Coordinates of C-alpha atoms in Angstrom, one line a residue:
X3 CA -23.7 9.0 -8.3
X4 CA -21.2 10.5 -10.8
X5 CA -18.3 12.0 -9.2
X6 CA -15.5 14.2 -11.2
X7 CA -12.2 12.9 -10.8
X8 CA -9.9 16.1 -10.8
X9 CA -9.2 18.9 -8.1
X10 CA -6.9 20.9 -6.3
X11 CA -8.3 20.9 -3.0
X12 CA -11.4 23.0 -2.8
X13 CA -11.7 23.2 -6.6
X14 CA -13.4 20.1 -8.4
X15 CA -13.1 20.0 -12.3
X16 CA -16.1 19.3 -14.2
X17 CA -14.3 16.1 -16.2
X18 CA -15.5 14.6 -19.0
X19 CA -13.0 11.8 -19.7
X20 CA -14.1 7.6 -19.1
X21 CA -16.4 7.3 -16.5
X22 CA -15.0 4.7 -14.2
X23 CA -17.4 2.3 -12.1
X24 CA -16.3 1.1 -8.6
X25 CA -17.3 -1.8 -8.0
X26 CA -17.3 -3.2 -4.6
X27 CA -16.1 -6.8 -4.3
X28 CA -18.2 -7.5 -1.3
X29 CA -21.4 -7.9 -2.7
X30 CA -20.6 -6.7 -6.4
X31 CA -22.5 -3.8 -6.1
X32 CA -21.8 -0.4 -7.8
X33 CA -20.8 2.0 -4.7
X34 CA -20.4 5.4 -7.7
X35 CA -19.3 6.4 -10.7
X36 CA -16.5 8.8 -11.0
X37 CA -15.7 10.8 -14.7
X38 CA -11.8 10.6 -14.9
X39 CA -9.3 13.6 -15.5
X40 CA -8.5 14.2 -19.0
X41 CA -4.8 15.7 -19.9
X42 CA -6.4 19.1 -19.4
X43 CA -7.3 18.1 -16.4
X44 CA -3.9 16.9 -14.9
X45 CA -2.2 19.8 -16.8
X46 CA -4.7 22.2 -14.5
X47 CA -4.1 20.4 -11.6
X48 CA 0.4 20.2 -11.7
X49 CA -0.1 24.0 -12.5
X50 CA -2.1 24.8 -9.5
X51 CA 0.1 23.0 -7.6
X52 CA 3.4 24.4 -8.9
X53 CA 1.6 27.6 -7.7
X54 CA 1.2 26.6 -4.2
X55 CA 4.3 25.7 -3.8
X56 CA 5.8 29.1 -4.5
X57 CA 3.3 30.3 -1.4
X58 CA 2.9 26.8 1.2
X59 CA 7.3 26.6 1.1
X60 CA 6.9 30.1 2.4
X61 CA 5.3 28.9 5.9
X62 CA 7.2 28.2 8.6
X63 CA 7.5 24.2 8.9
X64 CA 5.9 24.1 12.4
X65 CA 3.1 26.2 10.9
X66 CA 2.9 23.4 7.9
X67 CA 3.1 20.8 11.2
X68 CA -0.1 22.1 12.5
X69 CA -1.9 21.9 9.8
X70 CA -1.0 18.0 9.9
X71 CA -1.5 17.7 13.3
X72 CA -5.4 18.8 12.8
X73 CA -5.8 16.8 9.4
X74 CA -5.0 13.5 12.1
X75 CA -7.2 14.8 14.5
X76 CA -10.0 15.5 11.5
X77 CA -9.1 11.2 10.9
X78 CA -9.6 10.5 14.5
X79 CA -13.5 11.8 14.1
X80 CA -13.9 9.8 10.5
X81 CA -12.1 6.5 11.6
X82 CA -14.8 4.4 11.5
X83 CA -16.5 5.5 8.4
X84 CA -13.7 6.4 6.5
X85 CA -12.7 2.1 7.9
X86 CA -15.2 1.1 6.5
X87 CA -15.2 2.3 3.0
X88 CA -12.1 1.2 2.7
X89 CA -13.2 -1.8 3.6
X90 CA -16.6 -1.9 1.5
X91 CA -14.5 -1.0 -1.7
X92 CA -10.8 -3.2 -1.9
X93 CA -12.2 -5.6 0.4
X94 CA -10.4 -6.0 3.6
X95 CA -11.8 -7.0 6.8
X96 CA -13.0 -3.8 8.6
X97 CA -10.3 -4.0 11.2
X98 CA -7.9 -3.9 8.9
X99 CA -9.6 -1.1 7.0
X100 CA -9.7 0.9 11.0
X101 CA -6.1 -0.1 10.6
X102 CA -5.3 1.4 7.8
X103 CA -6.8 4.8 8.9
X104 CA -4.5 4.4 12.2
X105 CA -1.9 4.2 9.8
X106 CA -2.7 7.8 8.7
X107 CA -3.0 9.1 11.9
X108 CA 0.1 7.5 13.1
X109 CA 2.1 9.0 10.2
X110 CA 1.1 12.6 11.0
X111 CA 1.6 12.4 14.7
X112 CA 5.5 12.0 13.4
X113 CA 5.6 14.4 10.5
X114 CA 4.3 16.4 13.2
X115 CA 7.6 15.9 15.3
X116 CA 8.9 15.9 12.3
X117 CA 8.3 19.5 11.6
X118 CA 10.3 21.2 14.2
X119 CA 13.4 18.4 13.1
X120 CA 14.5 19.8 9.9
X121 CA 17.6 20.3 10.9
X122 CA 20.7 21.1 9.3
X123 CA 25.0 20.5 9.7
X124 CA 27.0 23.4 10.8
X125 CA 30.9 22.7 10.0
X126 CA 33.8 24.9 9.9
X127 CA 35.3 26.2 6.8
X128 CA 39.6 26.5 6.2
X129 CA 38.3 30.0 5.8
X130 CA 39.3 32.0 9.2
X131 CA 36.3 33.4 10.4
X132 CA 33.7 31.4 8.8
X133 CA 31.6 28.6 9.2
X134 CA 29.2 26.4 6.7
X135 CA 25.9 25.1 7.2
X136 CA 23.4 23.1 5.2
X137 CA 19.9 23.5 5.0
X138 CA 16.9 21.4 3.4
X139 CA 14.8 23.2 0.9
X140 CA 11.7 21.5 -0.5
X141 CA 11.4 19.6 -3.8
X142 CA 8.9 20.8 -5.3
X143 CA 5.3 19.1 -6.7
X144 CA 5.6 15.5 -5.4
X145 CA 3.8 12.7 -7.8
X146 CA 2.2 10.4 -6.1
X147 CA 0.7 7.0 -7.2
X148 CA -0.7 4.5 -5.3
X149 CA -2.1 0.7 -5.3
X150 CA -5.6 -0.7 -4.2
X151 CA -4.4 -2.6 -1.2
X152 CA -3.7 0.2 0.6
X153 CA -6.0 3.0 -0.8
X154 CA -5.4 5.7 1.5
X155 CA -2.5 5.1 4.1
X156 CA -0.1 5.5 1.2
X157 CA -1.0 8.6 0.3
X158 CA -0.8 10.0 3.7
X159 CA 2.7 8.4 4.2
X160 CA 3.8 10.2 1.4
X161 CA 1.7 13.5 1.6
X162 CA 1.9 14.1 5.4
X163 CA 5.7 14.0 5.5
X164 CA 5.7 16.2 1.7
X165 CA 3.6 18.8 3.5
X166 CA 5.7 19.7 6.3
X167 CA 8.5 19.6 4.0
X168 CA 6.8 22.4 1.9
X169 CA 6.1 20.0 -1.3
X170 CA 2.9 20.2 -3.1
X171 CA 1.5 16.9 -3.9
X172 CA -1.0 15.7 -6.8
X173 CA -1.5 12.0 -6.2
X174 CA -3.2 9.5 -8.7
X175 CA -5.2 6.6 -6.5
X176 CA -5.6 3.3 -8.1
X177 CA -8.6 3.5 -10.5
X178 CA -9.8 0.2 -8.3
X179 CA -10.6 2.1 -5.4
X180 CA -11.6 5.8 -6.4
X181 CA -14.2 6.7 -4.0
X182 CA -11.5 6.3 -0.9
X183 CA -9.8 8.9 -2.8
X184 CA -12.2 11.8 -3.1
X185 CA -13.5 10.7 0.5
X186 CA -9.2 11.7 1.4
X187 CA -10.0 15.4 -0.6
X188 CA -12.8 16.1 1.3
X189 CA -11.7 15.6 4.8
X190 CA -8.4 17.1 4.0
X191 CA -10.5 19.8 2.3
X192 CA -11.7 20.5 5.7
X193 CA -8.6 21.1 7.7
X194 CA -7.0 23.0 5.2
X195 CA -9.8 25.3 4.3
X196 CA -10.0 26.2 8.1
X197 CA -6.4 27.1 8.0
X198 CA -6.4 28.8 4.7
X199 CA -4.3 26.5 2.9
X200 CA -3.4 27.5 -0.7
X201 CA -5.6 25.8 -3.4
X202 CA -3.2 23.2 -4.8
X203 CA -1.2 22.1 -1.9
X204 CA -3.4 18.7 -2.3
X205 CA -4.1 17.5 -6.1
X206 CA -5.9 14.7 -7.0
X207 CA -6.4 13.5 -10.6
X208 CA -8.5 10.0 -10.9
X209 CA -7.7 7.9 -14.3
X210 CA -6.1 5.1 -15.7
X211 CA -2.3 4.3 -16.7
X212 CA -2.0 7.3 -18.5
X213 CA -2.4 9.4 -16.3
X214 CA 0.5 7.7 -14.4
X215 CA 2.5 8.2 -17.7
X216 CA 2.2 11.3 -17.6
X217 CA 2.9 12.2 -14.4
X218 CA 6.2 9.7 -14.8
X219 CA 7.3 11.4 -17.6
X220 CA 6.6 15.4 -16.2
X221 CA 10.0 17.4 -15.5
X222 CA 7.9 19.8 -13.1
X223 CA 7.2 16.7 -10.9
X224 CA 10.8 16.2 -9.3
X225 CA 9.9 13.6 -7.1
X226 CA 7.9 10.5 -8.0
X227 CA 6.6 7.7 -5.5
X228 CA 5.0 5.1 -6.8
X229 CA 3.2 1.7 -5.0
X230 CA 2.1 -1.2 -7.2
X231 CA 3.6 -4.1 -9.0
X232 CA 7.2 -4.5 -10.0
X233 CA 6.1 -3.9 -13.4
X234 CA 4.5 -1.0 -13.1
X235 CA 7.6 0.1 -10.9
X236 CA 10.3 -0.8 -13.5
X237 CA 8.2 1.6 -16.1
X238 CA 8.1 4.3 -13.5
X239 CA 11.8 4.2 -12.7
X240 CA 12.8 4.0 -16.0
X241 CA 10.8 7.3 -17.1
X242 CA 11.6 9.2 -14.0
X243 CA 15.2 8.0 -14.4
X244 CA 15.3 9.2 -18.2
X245 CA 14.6 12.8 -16.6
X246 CA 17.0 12.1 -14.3
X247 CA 14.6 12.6 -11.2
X248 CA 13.8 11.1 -8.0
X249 CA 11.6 7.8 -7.3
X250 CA 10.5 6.0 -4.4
X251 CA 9.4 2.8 -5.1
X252 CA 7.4 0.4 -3.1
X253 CA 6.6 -3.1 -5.2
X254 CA 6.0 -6.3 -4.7
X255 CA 6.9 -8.6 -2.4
X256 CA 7.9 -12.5 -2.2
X257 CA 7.9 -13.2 1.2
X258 CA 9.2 -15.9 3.4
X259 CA 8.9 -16.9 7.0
X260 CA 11.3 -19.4 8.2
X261 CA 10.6 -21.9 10.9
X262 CA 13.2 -23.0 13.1
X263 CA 13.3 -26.3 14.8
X264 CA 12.9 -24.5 17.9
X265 CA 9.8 -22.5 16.9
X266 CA 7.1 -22.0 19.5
X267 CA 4.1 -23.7 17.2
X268 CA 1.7 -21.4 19.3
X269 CA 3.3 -18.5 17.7
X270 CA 3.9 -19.8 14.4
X271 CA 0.4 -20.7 13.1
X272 CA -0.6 -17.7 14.1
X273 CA 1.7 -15.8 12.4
X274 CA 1.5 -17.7 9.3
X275 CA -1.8 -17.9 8.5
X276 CA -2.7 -14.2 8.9
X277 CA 0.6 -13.3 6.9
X278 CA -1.1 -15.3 4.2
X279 CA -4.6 -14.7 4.1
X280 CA -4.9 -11.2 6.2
X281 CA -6.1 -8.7 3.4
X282 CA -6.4 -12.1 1.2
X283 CA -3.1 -12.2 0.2
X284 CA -3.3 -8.9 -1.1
X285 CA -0.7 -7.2 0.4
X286 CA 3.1 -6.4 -0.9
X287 CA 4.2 -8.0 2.5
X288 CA 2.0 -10.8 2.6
X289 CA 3.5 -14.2 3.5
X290 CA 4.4 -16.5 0.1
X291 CA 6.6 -19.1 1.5
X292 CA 7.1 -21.3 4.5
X293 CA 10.8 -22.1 4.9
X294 CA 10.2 -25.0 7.5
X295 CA 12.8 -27.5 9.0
X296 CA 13.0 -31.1 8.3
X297 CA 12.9 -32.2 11.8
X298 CA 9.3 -29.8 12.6
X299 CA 8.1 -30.1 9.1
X300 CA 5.4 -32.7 9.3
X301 CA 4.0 -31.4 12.9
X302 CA 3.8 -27.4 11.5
X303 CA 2.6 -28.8 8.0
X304 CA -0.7 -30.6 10.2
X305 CA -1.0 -27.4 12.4
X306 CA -1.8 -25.0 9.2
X307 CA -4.0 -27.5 7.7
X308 CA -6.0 -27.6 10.5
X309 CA -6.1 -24.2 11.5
X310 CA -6.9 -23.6 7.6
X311 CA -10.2 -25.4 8.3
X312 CA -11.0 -23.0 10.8
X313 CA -10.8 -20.1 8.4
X314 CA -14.3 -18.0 7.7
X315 CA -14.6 -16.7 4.4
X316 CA -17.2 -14.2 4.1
X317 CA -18.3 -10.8 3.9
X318 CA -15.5 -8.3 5.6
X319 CA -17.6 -6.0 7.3
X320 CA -18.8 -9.1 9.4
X321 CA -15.9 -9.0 12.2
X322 CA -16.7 -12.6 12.7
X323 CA -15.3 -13.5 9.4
X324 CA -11.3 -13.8 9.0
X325 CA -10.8 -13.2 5.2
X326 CA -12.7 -11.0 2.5
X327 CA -12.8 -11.2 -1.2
X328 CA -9.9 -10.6 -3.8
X329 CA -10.3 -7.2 -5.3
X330 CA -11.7 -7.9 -8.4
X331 CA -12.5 -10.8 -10.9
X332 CA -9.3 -10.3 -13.0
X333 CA -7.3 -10.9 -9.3
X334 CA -9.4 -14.1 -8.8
X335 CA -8.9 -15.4 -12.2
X336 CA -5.0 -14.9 -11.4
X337 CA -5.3 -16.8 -8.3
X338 CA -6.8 -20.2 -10.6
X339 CA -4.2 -19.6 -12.9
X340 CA -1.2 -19.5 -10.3
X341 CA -2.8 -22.8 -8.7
X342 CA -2.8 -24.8 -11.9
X343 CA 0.9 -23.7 -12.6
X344 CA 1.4 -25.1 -9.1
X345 CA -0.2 -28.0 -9.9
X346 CA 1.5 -28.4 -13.5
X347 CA 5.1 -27.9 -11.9
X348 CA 4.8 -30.4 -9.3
X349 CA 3.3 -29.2 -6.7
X350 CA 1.2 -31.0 -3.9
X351 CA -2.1 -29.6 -3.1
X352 CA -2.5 -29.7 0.9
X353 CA -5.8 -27.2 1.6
X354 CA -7.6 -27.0 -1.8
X355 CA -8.4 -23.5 -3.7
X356 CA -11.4 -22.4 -5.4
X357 CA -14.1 -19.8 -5.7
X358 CA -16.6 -19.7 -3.6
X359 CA -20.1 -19.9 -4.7
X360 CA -23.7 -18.8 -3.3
X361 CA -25.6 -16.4 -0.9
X362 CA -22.9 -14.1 0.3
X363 CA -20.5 -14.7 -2.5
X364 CA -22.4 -13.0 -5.3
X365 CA -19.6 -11.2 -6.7
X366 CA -17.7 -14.1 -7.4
X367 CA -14.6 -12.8 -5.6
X368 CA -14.9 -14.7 -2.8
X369 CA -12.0 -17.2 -3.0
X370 CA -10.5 -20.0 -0.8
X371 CA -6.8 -19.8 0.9
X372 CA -4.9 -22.6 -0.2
X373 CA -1.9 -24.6 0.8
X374 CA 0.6 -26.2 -1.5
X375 CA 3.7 -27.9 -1.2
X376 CA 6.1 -26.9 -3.9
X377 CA 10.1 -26.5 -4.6
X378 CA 11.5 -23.2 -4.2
X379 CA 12.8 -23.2 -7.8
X380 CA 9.0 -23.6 -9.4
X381 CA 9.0 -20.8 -11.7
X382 CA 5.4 -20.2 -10.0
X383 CA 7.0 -20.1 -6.7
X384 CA 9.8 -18.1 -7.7
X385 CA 7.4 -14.9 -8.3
X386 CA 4.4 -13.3 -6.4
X387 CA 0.9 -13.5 -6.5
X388 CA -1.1 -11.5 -5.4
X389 CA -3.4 -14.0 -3.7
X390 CA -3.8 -16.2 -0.6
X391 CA -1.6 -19.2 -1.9
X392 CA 0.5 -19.7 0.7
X393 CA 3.9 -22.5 -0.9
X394 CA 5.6 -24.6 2.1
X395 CA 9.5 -26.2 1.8
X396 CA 11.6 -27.8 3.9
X397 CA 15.2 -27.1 4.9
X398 CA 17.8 -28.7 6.4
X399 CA 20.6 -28.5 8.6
X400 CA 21.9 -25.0 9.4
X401 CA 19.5 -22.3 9.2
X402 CA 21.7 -20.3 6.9
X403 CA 20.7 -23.0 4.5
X404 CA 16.9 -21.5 4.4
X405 CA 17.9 -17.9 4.4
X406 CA 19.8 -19.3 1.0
X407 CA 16.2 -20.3 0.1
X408 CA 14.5 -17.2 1.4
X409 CA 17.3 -14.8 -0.7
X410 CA 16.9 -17.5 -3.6
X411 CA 13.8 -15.7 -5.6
X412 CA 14.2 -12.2 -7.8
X413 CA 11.6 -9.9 -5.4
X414 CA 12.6 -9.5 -1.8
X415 CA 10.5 -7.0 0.9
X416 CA 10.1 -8.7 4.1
X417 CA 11.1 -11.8 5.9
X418 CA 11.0 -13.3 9.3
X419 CA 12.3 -15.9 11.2
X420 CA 10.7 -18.0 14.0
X421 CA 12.7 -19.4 16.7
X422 CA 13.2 -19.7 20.4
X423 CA 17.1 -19.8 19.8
X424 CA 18.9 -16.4 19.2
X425 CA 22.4 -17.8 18.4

């Protein structure tokens, strides 16, 4: 089915710009087609929504709160198969893809509170017989541009809290993971249509980087926040910078778990392994590195092997299997390539990569988690893939020494450290 790829909430453009397949990586079938926004399009779209704005900053913010509160409620009722498109079309397990959608619900339950906690300082003036006080007025039309990994929670993060704030939004979803998208519209389109929400509170314009570009480079977009790669995010901060607006930025990741000598091994393969292969590696928090100790690194090193034997590869929607597909080809061809650089630096192949091939693993992006033992200072090491390779180091002596390791690569986001000592 061809689906358009512009509207402002109610409204659906008729657009005629590349039609855009999306391609599930579960089985490599075709789940729609949708026709992408043209500049017409996303000049439409920011338009309507700079005219909501001047009406939905006009409601009272417990008012906005409600509406909120119902679109969560409206996500309680489509969980499951709202889960499981998420799931059929990036290609995380289904319980991550029911996670995700708790994610959404979770994050209007507190814009909720957060509607009736916009508060403001009072403060005294020198002036006898007056006082000051500050109050928060909204931004305006909030750009929003998010990843594949996470196709609808990071819209919501960002549109849920916008709304009760009295910001428009017009978001542009990965072009990987469309369908998610207009599923978001129309369940919004549902809450807001009961409470007579002005056409253009929620925008959505579906394309590729351009459309990004543009919304980057638009002074009527005040605030930009943008998910993806550190290279997408040093383009968006530099052209939102250049106009001297607002980003929020949210990129990638080169994580590190480090593993004291005291580590409780039943808590730390665990751990690990779904830090490294939960969503296939395909997540900006996803776990790169194992920082180990010298003195546990031979008995934690034979743990992860083995439990890495364990793993079931297979199609996501099958809650018996642990990890899914990569997202696309292109992600699976970046996976070999980062295992040969591994391999070309030095590294020392412990669980063995590769795609999978045969019944089930028809799209060819079915690939296996693998294990290597590297230096921190590989130059493959030392940035992120999006993939389940999961690199594993030793340290020594104090445990300062691996949080030098950990600190020791250009992309930080999240870290952890395992032990049974707190001193």
């Amino acid at each position: 089915e061809n689906n358009n790829g512009a509207s402002t909430g109610g409204h659906w453009f008729n657009t005629r710009g590349e039609s855009i397949a999306s391609v599930s990586p579960v089985d490599g079938g075709v789940i729609a087609k949708v026709n992408a926004a043209t500049e017409a399009d996303y000049e439409a779209v920011v338009l309507k929504a700079q005219e909501a704005f001047k009406a939905w900053r006009q409601w009272t913010a417990p008012a906005r709160g409600e509406v909120v509160r119902q679109l969560a409620t409206k996500l309680r009722e489509y969980k499951e198969p709202l889960g499981k498109l998420v799931s059929y079309e990036m290609g995380k397990s289904y319980q991550e893809g029911l996670g995700e959608v708790q994610e959404m619900i979770d994050i209007c339950d507190f814009a909720v509170g957060l509607s009736r906690q916009l508060h403001g300082l009072t403060m005294h003036s020198e002036r006898p017989g007056h006082r000051m006080y500050e109050q928060y007025h909204p931004l305006g039309v909030v750009g929003i541009i998010s990843a594949f990994n996470f196709p609808v929670a990071v819209w919501n993060w960002n549109t849920a809290l916008a709304w009760v704030c009295g910001d428009t939004c017009v978001w542009k979803p990965s072009e990987k993971a469309p369908i998610t998208a207009i599923a978001c519209q129309q369940i919004t389109k549902e809450v807001f249509d009961a409470n007579n929400v002005p056409e253009g509170v929620s925008g959505l314009v579906i394309g590729g980087a351009d459309l990004g570009i543009a919304m980057s480079n638009d002074k009527r977009i005040p605030l930009i926040s943008a998910t993806g790669s550190t290279r997408m995010g040093k383009a968006v901060g530099a052209a939102v910078g250049a106009r001297l607006g607002k980003s929020l930025l949210e990129l990638g990741g080169n994580n590190a778990i480090i593993i004291a000598p005291s580590a409780d091994l039943k808590m730390v393969v665990p751990g690990a392994v779904f830090g490294a292969v939960g969503t296939c590696g395909q997540r900006c928090t996803s776990t790169r590195r194992l920082i180990i100790h010298e003195d546990i690194y031979d008995k934690v090193k034979e743990a992860l092997v083995s439990a890495y034997a364990q793993i079931k590869i297979g199609n996501p929607l099958d809650e018996s299997n642990h990890v899914g597909p990569l997202t696309d080809t292109d992600a699976v061809q970046m996976y070999l390539d980062a295992l040969e650089k591994a391999k070309a630096e030095g590294g020392n192949i412990l669980v063995e990569g590769g795609v999978l091939q045969g019944e089930g693993y028809e799209s060819g992006c079915y690939v296996k988690p693998a294990i290597v033992e590297a230096e921190n200072h590989f130059e493959i090491v030392q940035h992120e893939t999006f993939a389940p390779i999961l690199y594993i180091m030793k340290y020594s002596g104090d445990v300062t020494n691996a949080v030098e390791m950990q600190n020791a690569v250009p992309q930080g986001l999240s870290s952890a450290i395992m032990t049974n000592s707190l001193k």
